[in-house]
Coordinates of C-alpha atoms and ligand atoms in Angstrom, one line a residue:
M416 CA -156.5 14.8 -16.5
A417 CA -154.7 12.2 -16.8
E418 CA -156.5 8.9 -16.4
T419 CA -155.4 6.3 -13.2
L420 CA -157.6 2.8 -13.1
A421 CA -157.2 0.5 -10.0
L422 CA -156.4 -3.0 -11.3
V423 CA -157.2 -5.2 -8.1
V424 CA -156.4 -8.6 -7.8
A425 CA -158.4 -10.8 -6.0
A426 CA -158.6 -13.8 -7.8
G427 CA -156.2 -16.0 -5.7
R428 CA -157.3 -19.1 -3.8
G429 CA -155.3 -18.6 -0.4
R430 CA -154.3 -21.6 0.0
R431 CA -152.0 -21.0 2.6
F432 CA -155.4 -19.5 4.4
G433 CA -157.5 -21.9 6.5
G434 CA -161.2 -22.0 6.1
A435 CA -163.8 -22.5 3.8
R436 CA -164.1 -19.3 2.3
P437 CA -160.9 -17.5 0.1
K438 CA -158.5 -15.1 2.1
Q439 CA -160.0 -12.0 0.4
Y440 CA -163.4 -12.1 1.4
A441 CA -162.8 -13.4 4.8
R442 CA -164.2 -10.6 8.0
L443 CA -161.9 -8.4 9.0
A444 CA -163.4 -5.8 11.0
G445 CA -167.1 -7.4 10.7
Q446 CA -166.2 -6.2 6.5
P447 CA -164.7 -8.7 3.7
L448 CA -161.1 -8.1 3.6
L449 CA -161.7 -7.3 -0.3
R450 CA -164.0 -4.3 0.7
H451 CA -161.4 -2.2 3.1
T452 CA -159.4 -2.7 0.1
L453 CA -161.4 -1.5 -2.5
R454 CA -162.1 1.4 0.2
A455 CA -159.0 2.6 0.8
L456 CA -158.8 2.3 -3.3
R457 CA -161.7 4.2 -3.9
Q458 CA -161.1 6.9 -1.5
H459 CA -158.0 8.5 -2.9
P460 CA -159.2 11.3 -5.2
A461 CA -156.6 10.4 -8.1
V462 CA -158.0 6.3 -8.8
S463 CA -161.3 7.3 -10.7
G464 CA -162.4 4.2 -11.2
I465 CA -161.6 0.6 -9.7
L466 CA -161.4 -2.9 -11.4
T467 CA -161.3 -6.1 -9.7
V468 CA -160.2 -9.6 -10.9
I469 CA -161.7 -12.6 -9.2
H470 CA -162.0 -15.8 -9.4
P471 CA -165.2 -16.9 -11.3
D472 CA -166.4 -19.6 -7.7
D473 CA -166.0 -16.6 -6.7
R474 CA -168.5 -14.3 -8.2
Q475 CA -171.5 -14.3 -5.0
Y476 CA -168.9 -13.7 -2.6
Y477 CA -167.8 -10.3 -4.7
D478 CA -171.6 -9.7 -5.0
A479 CA -172.0 -9.9 -1.2
A480 CA -168.4 -8.0 -0.4
T481 CA -169.2 -4.9 -2.3
A482 CA -172.5 -3.3 -2.3
G483 CA -172.7 -0.4 -2.8
L484 CA -169.4 0.4 -4.2
D485 CA -169.2 2.1 -7.3
L486 CA -166.3 -0.2 -9.5
L487 CA -165.8 -1.0 -12.5
P488 CA -167.8 -4.3 -13.6
P489 CA -165.4 -8.1 -12.0
V490 CA -163.1 -9.3 -14.7
D491 CA -162.4 -13.5 -14.6
G492 CA -158.5 -13.7 -13.4
G493 CA -156.1 -16.5 -15.1
A494 CA -154.3 -19.9 -14.1
T495 CA -151.7 -17.7 -12.4
R496 CA -151.7 -14.2 -10.7
Q497 CA -150.1 -12.7 -13.7
A498 CA -152.6 -14.2 -15.8
S499 CA -155.3 -12.2 -13.6
V500 CA -153.7 -9.1 -14.2
R501 CA -153.3 -9.7 -18.1
N502 CA -156.6 -10.3 -18.3
G503 CA -157.8 -7.3 -16.6
L504 CA -155.6 -4.6 -18.4
E505 CA -157.1 -6.5 -21.4
S506 CA -160.7 -5.4 -20.5
L507 CA -159.3 -2.2 -19.5
A508 CA -157.3 -1.9 -23.3
E509 CA -160.2 0.2 -24.7
R510 CA -160.2 2.9 -22.9
R511 CA -156.3 3.0 -22.0
P512 CA -155.9 4.9 -19.9
E513 CA -153.2 6.9 -18.7
R514 CA -152.1 4.7 -15.9
V515 CA -152.6 1.8 -13.6
L516 CA -152.2 1.5 -10.4
I517 CA -152.2 -2.8 -9.8
H518 CA -152.6 -3.8 -5.7
D519 CA -153.3 -6.4 -4.2
G520 CA -157.2 -7.3 -2.9
A521 CA -155.3 -8.9 0.5
R522 CA -153.8 -5.7 1.1
P523 CA -156.4 -4.0 3.3
F524 CA -153.8 -1.0 5.1
L525 CA -153.3 1.1 1.8
S526 CA -152.9 4.2 2.6
A527 CA -153.5 7.8 0.2
A528 CA -149.6 8.9 1.0
V529 CA -148.2 5.4 -0.1
V530 CA -150.2 5.8 -3.1
D531 CA -149.5 9.4 -3.6
R532 CA -145.4 8.4 -3.5
T533 CA -146.3 5.9 -5.8
L534 CA -147.9 7.5 -8.6
A535 CA -145.8 11.0 -8.3
A536 CA -142.6 8.5 -9.1
L537 CA -144.3 7.5 -12.1
D538 CA -144.6 11.1 -13.5
R539 CA -140.2 10.2 -14.0
E540 CA -140.9 6.3 -14.7
P541 CA -143.0 3.7 -16.5
A542 CA -143.0 1.8 -13.7
A543 CA -142.4 2.8 -9.6
I544 CA -144.0 0.3 -6.6
A545 CA -144.2 0.6 -3.2
A546 CA -141.8 -1.1 -1.4
L547 CA -139.5 -1.5 1.7
P548 CA -135.5 -1.6 2.2
V549 CA -135.0 -5.4 3.6
T550 CA -134.0 -4.3 7.6
D551 CA -133.7 -8.5 8.9
T552 CA -130.7 -9.8 8.4
L553 CA -131.6 -12.4 5.7
K554 CA -130.8 -16.3 5.6
R555 CA -130.1 -19.1 3.4
G556 CA -131.0 -22.0 4.5
S557 CA -130.6 -26.2 3.2
G558 CA -131.4 -29.2 4.3
E559 CA -133.6 -30.4 6.5
P560 CA -134.3 -30.2 9.5
T561 CA -132.8 -26.6 7.7
V562 CA -129.5 -25.5 8.4
I563 CA -128.0 -22.1 7.5
A564 CA -125.9 -22.1 4.5
E565 CA -125.0 -18.7 4.2
T566 CA -125.7 -14.6 5.2
L567 CA -126.9 -12.6 2.5
P568 CA -126.0 -9.2 1.9
R569 CA -129.2 -7.0 2.8
E570 CA -127.6 -3.5 1.1
R571 CA -130.1 -2.0 -1.2
L572 CA -132.2 -5.3 -1.2
W573 CA -135.5 -3.9 -0.4
A574 CA -139.3 -6.6 -0.2
A575 CA -141.9 -5.4 -2.7
Q576 CA -145.4 -4.4 -1.8
T577 CA -148.0 -3.0 -4.0
P578 CA -149.0 -1.0 -5.0
Q579 CA -147.3 -0.6 -8.1
A580 CA -147.9 2.0 -10.8
F581 CA -147.5 1.8 -14.2
R582 CA -147.8 3.9 -17.6
F583 CA -151.0 1.6 -19.1
G584 CA -149.6 1.3 -22.2
A585 CA -146.3 -0.1 -21.7
I586 CA -147.5 -2.5 -19.1
L587 CA -150.0 -3.5 -21.4
E588 CA -147.2 -4.3 -23.7
A589 CA -145.1 -5.9 -21.1
H590 CA -147.3 -8.2 -19.8
R591 CA -148.0 -9.6 -23.6
A592 CA -144.9 -10.2 -24.3
A593 CA -144.2 -12.0 -21.0
A594 CA -147.4 -14.9 -21.4
G595 CA -147.2 -17.5 -20.2
L596 CA -144.8 -17.4 -17.7
D597 CA -144.9 -17.2 -13.6
L598 CA -143.9 -13.9 -12.6
T599 CA -144.6 -13.5 -8.7
D600 CA -145.2 -9.4 -9.3
D601 CA -146.1 -7.0 -11.8
A602 CA -142.5 -5.0 -11.4
A603 CA -140.4 -8.3 -12.6
V604 CA -142.9 -8.0 -15.6
A605 CA -141.5 -4.9 -16.4
E606 CA -138.4 -5.3 -15.3
R607 CA -138.0 -8.5 -17.7
A608 CA -139.8 -5.6 -21.2
G609 CA -136.3 -3.3 -20.6
L610 CA -138.7 -1.0 -18.8
P611 CA -136.9 1.0 -15.2
V612 CA -139.1 0.4 -12.6
A613 CA -138.8 3.4 -8.9
L614 CA -138.6 2.0 -6.1
V615 CA -140.9 3.7 -2.9
M616 CA -140.6 4.2 0.2
G617 CA -144.1 1.8 1.2
D618 CA -145.9 0.7 4.5
P619 CA -145.0 -1.6 7.1
A620 CA -148.7 -1.3 7.8
N621 CA -149.7 -2.6 4.2
V622 CA -149.7 -6.0 5.5
K623 CA -150.9 -9.0 2.9
V624 CA -153.2 -10.3 5.3
T625 CA -151.8 -14.1 4.2
T626 CA -153.1 -16.4 7.3
E627 CA -155.1 -16.4 10.0
D628 CA -153.0 -15.1 12.0
D629 CA -152.1 -12.3 9.9
L630 CA -156.5 -11.9 9.8
A631 CA -156.2 -12.3 13.9
R632 CA -153.3 -9.8 14.3
T633 CA -155.0 -7.2 11.0
E634 CA -158.3 -7.2 12.9
R635 CA -156.2 -6.6 16.9
A636 CA -154.9 -3.9 14.9
L637 CA -157.9 -2.6 14.5
A638 CA -159.6 -2.4 17.4
A639 CA -156.9 -1.1 19.1
G640 CA -157.3 1.7 16.0
G641 CA -159.5 3.7 18.2
G642 CA -160.7 6.7 15.7
D643 CA -163.8 8.9 16.1
V644 CA -166.1 6.8 17.4
R645 CA -170.1 8.7 17.7
V646 CA -173.0 7.6 18.3
G647 CA -176.3 9.1 16.4
N648 CA -180.1 9.0 17.0
G649 CA -183.1 9.2 14.7
F650 CA -186.9 8.9 15.7
D651 CA -189.7 8.9 12.8
V652 CA -193.7 8.7 13.5
H653 CA -195.8 7.7 10.1
R654 CA -199.6 7.6 10.3
F655 CA -202.0 4.8 9.0
A656 CA -203.8 5.3 6.4
P657 CA -205.4 2.8 4.3
G658 CA -203.6 0.6 2.6
D659 CA -202.9 -3.3 2.6
H660 CA -199.5 -3.3 4.1
V661 CA -196.6 -0.6 5.7
M662 CA -192.6 -0.8 5.1
L663 CA -190.6 -1.0 7.8
C664 CA -186.9 -2.1 7.9
G665 CA -187.3 -1.9 3.9
I666 CA -189.9 -4.9 3.9
A667 CA -193.0 -5.2 2.9
V668 CA -195.6 -6.9 5.9
P669 CA -199.6 -7.5 5.2
H670 CA -201.9 -5.1 7.7
T671 CA -205.3 -3.8 7.6
A672 CA -203.7 -0.7 7.0
G673 CA -200.9 1.6 4.8
L674 CA -198.4 4.0 6.0
S675 CA -199.2 7.6 4.8
G676 CA -195.9 9.7 3.9
H677 CA -193.9 11.2 1.0
S678 CA -192.0 8.0 0.4
D679 CA -192.9 5.2 0.6
A680 CA -193.1 5.8 4.7
D681 CA -190.6 3.8 5.8
V682 CA -190.8 4.8 9.5
G683 CA -187.8 2.2 10.7
L684 CA -184.9 3.1 7.7
H685 CA -186.1 7.5 8.1
A686 CA -185.0 6.6 11.8
L687 CA -181.7 4.4 10.9
T688 CA -180.9 7.2 8.1
D689 CA -181.6 10.2 10.8
A690 CA -179.1 8.4 13.5
L691 CA -176.6 7.6 10.5
L692 CA -177.5 11.5 9.4
G693 CA -176.7 12.2 13.2
A694 CA -173.3 10.3 14.3
L695 CA -172.1 12.5 11.1
G696 CA -173.4 16.0 11.8
A697 CA -175.0 16.0 8.7
G698 CA -178.0 17.4 9.3
D699 CA -181.5 15.2 9.1
I700 CA -183.3 13.4 6.6
G701 CA -185.9 16.2 5.5
M702 CA -182.5 17.8 4.7
H703 CA -181.2 15.4 2.3
F704 CA -184.8 14.8 0.4
P705 CA -187.2 17.6 1.3
P706 CA -190.3 16.5 1.5
N707 CA -191.9 18.9 -0.5
D708 CA -189.6 17.6 -3.4
T709 CA -191.8 15.5 -6.2
R710 CA -189.1 13.2 -7.0
W711 CA -189.1 11.4 -3.9
R712 CA -193.4 11.3 -3.9
G713 CA -193.7 6.6 -3.6
A714 CA -189.2 6.7 -3.5
D715 CA -188.0 3.4 -1.5
S716 CA -186.2 4.5 1.2
A717 CA -183.4 2.4 0.8
H718 CA -182.0 5.2 -0.8
F719 CA -182.1 8.0 1.7
L720 CA -180.0 4.8 3.5
S721 CA -177.8 4.1 1.2
H722 CA -176.7 7.9 0.8
A723 CA -176.2 8.0 4.2
R724 CA -173.8 5.0 3.6
D725 CA -172.3 6.5 1.6
L726 CA -172.0 10.1 3.3
I727 CA -169.8 8.2 5.3
E728 CA -168.4 5.8 3.6
K729 CA -166.7 9.7 1.6
R730 CA -165.5 10.5 4.9
G731 CA -163.4 7.6 5.4
G732 CA -166.0 6.3 8.1
R733 CA -166.9 2.9 8.6
I734 CA -170.7 1.6 10.2
L735 CA -170.3 -0.4 13.2
H736 CA -173.4 -1.3 15.0
V737 CA -176.9 0.1 13.4
D738 CA -180.6 -1.0 16.6
V739 CA -183.9 0.1 15.3
T740 CA -186.4 0.0 17.7
L741 CA -190.1 0.1 16.0
V742 CA -193.1 0.3 18.4
C743 CA -196.8 -0.8 17.6
E744 CA -199.8 -3.0 18.6
R745 CA -199.8 -4.0 15.1
P746 CA -198.4 -6.1 13.4
K747 CA -196.5 -8.1 15.1
I748 CA -192.6 -7.8 14.1
G749 CA -191.2 -11.1 15.5
P750 CA -192.0 -13.2 12.0
H751 CA -190.0 -10.3 9.7
R752 CA -187.9 -9.5 12.1
A753 CA -185.1 -11.7 10.0
A754 CA -185.7 -10.7 6.6
M755 CA -185.3 -7.4 8.0
V756 CA -182.4 -7.1 9.7
E757 CA -180.9 -8.6 6.3
R758 CA -182.2 -6.5 4.5
I759 CA -180.0 -3.6 6.3
A760 CA -177.6 -5.4 6.4
G761 CA -177.2 -5.7 2.3
I762 CA -178.0 -1.6 1.6
L763 CA -175.0 -0.9 4.3
G764 CA -172.7 -3.8 3.4
L765 CA -172.6 -4.9 7.5
A766 CA -172.6 -8.1 8.7
A767 CA -175.6 -9.0 10.3
E768 CA -174.1 -9.3 13.1
R769 CA -174.0 -5.6 13.4
V770 CA -177.7 -4.8 12.6
S771 CA -180.4 -5.1 15.6
V772 CA -184.1 -4.9 14.4
K773 CA -186.6 -5.0 17.4
G774 CA -190.5 -4.7 17.9
T775 CA -192.2 -3.5 21.0
T776 CA -195.6 -1.8 21.7
S777 CA -196.2 0.6 24.7
E778 CA -198.6 -1.2 26.8
G779 CA -202.2 0.0 24.6
L780 CA -200.8 3.5 25.7
G781 CA -200.4 6.8 23.5
F782 CA -200.8 7.1 19.7
T783 CA -199.2 3.4 18.9
G784 CA -201.0 2.2 21.0
R785 CA -204.8 3.7 20.3
G786 CA -203.4 1.4 16.4
E787 CA -203.1 5.5 14.7
G788 CA -199.6 5.4 13.5
I789 CA -195.7 3.8 14.3
A790 CA -193.6 4.9 16.1
A791 CA -189.5 4.3 15.3
Q792 CA -186.3 5.4 17.4
A793 CA -182.2 4.0 16.1
T794 CA -179.7 4.4 17.4
A795 CA -175.9 4.0 15.0
T796 CA -173.1 3.6 16.2
V797 CA -170.1 4.3 13.2
R798 CA -166.5 5.3 13.5
L799 CA -164.3 8.0 11.5
P800 CA -160.8 8.3 11.1
D801 CA -158.6 9.9 13.4
A802 CA -159.9 13.3 13.9
P803 CA -157.2 16.6 12.8
W804 CA -157.1 17.6 16.4
Ligands
LIG490 MG1 -190.6 9.6 8.2

């Protein structure tokens, strides 16, 4: 099948946007804007790889925003949007995919239907873009303070969105021919090269987040979005064995004993993995990683947790919040809590305020009270796309 790659443009400085970090890394529903965009593309079955063009100063933001996502290595952008796209295209020149879908990093609400329509039009034309017919009456302003100089006819006018899809060879050549100009979208580059560009119906929801106001509005829209919100719980116990540390929530905590178990025996991450699987109705950790499978002997339990996260992402879902309680008399959890929160947040790609880790004792009672082992309990709240029924 013809290969389709996505090229996401995220190299802008977002001058119309306040705040310390560029807008594509601002948080929307707890996650960087760019991560929403990349996940929307990754979920489309026709897209087999995603390349992001970033600003060289943003590498740290990019790495944090894309933790755990399967992406091509990012490419540095240029001085203009056009130069950035060119860099991205040149980096794919050797791979030479059949089609490329160029999309703004700051358009997180891309639907599969828009991608479908845009790609379908590429069967007829070498280029096709998502766009919306203009419905507002258009005025040309003049002077200061501004007054109307003219009312423009809006018939046949469209407002361009992205994605903009192209046969790869054609758009690469068009970009090479347009080097040094500052055209604001890739359709303009294609037009300049004389390529016919199909207009397909975009989506009013496919907004570009440009200002703080846009971000606040989209945040409200998401909060009102409903979806299929689920809560899963998990529970796990591991017994103490000889050793000098225990793995708890991904952190090696020095102790007078270790924990026994077929992997690294991280009771906290096991309970949390089960909570995520529980929210999905996807069985338990033992079904996905059988204890008798020698591959998992001594394994880093972060692997199990990322697997559960991937299953949720594949369903188009999002983890909203996780909460882990570790039950033991010793070691003390408090001094390691912040590191545990950070580790889990890193594995799951969540903001730290969406991760909770707590420690408690059982007042000297029962097996945890007698210091025979550690128990962990976890809750995960997950939002899946609206159920079709
Ligand atoms: Mg376990």
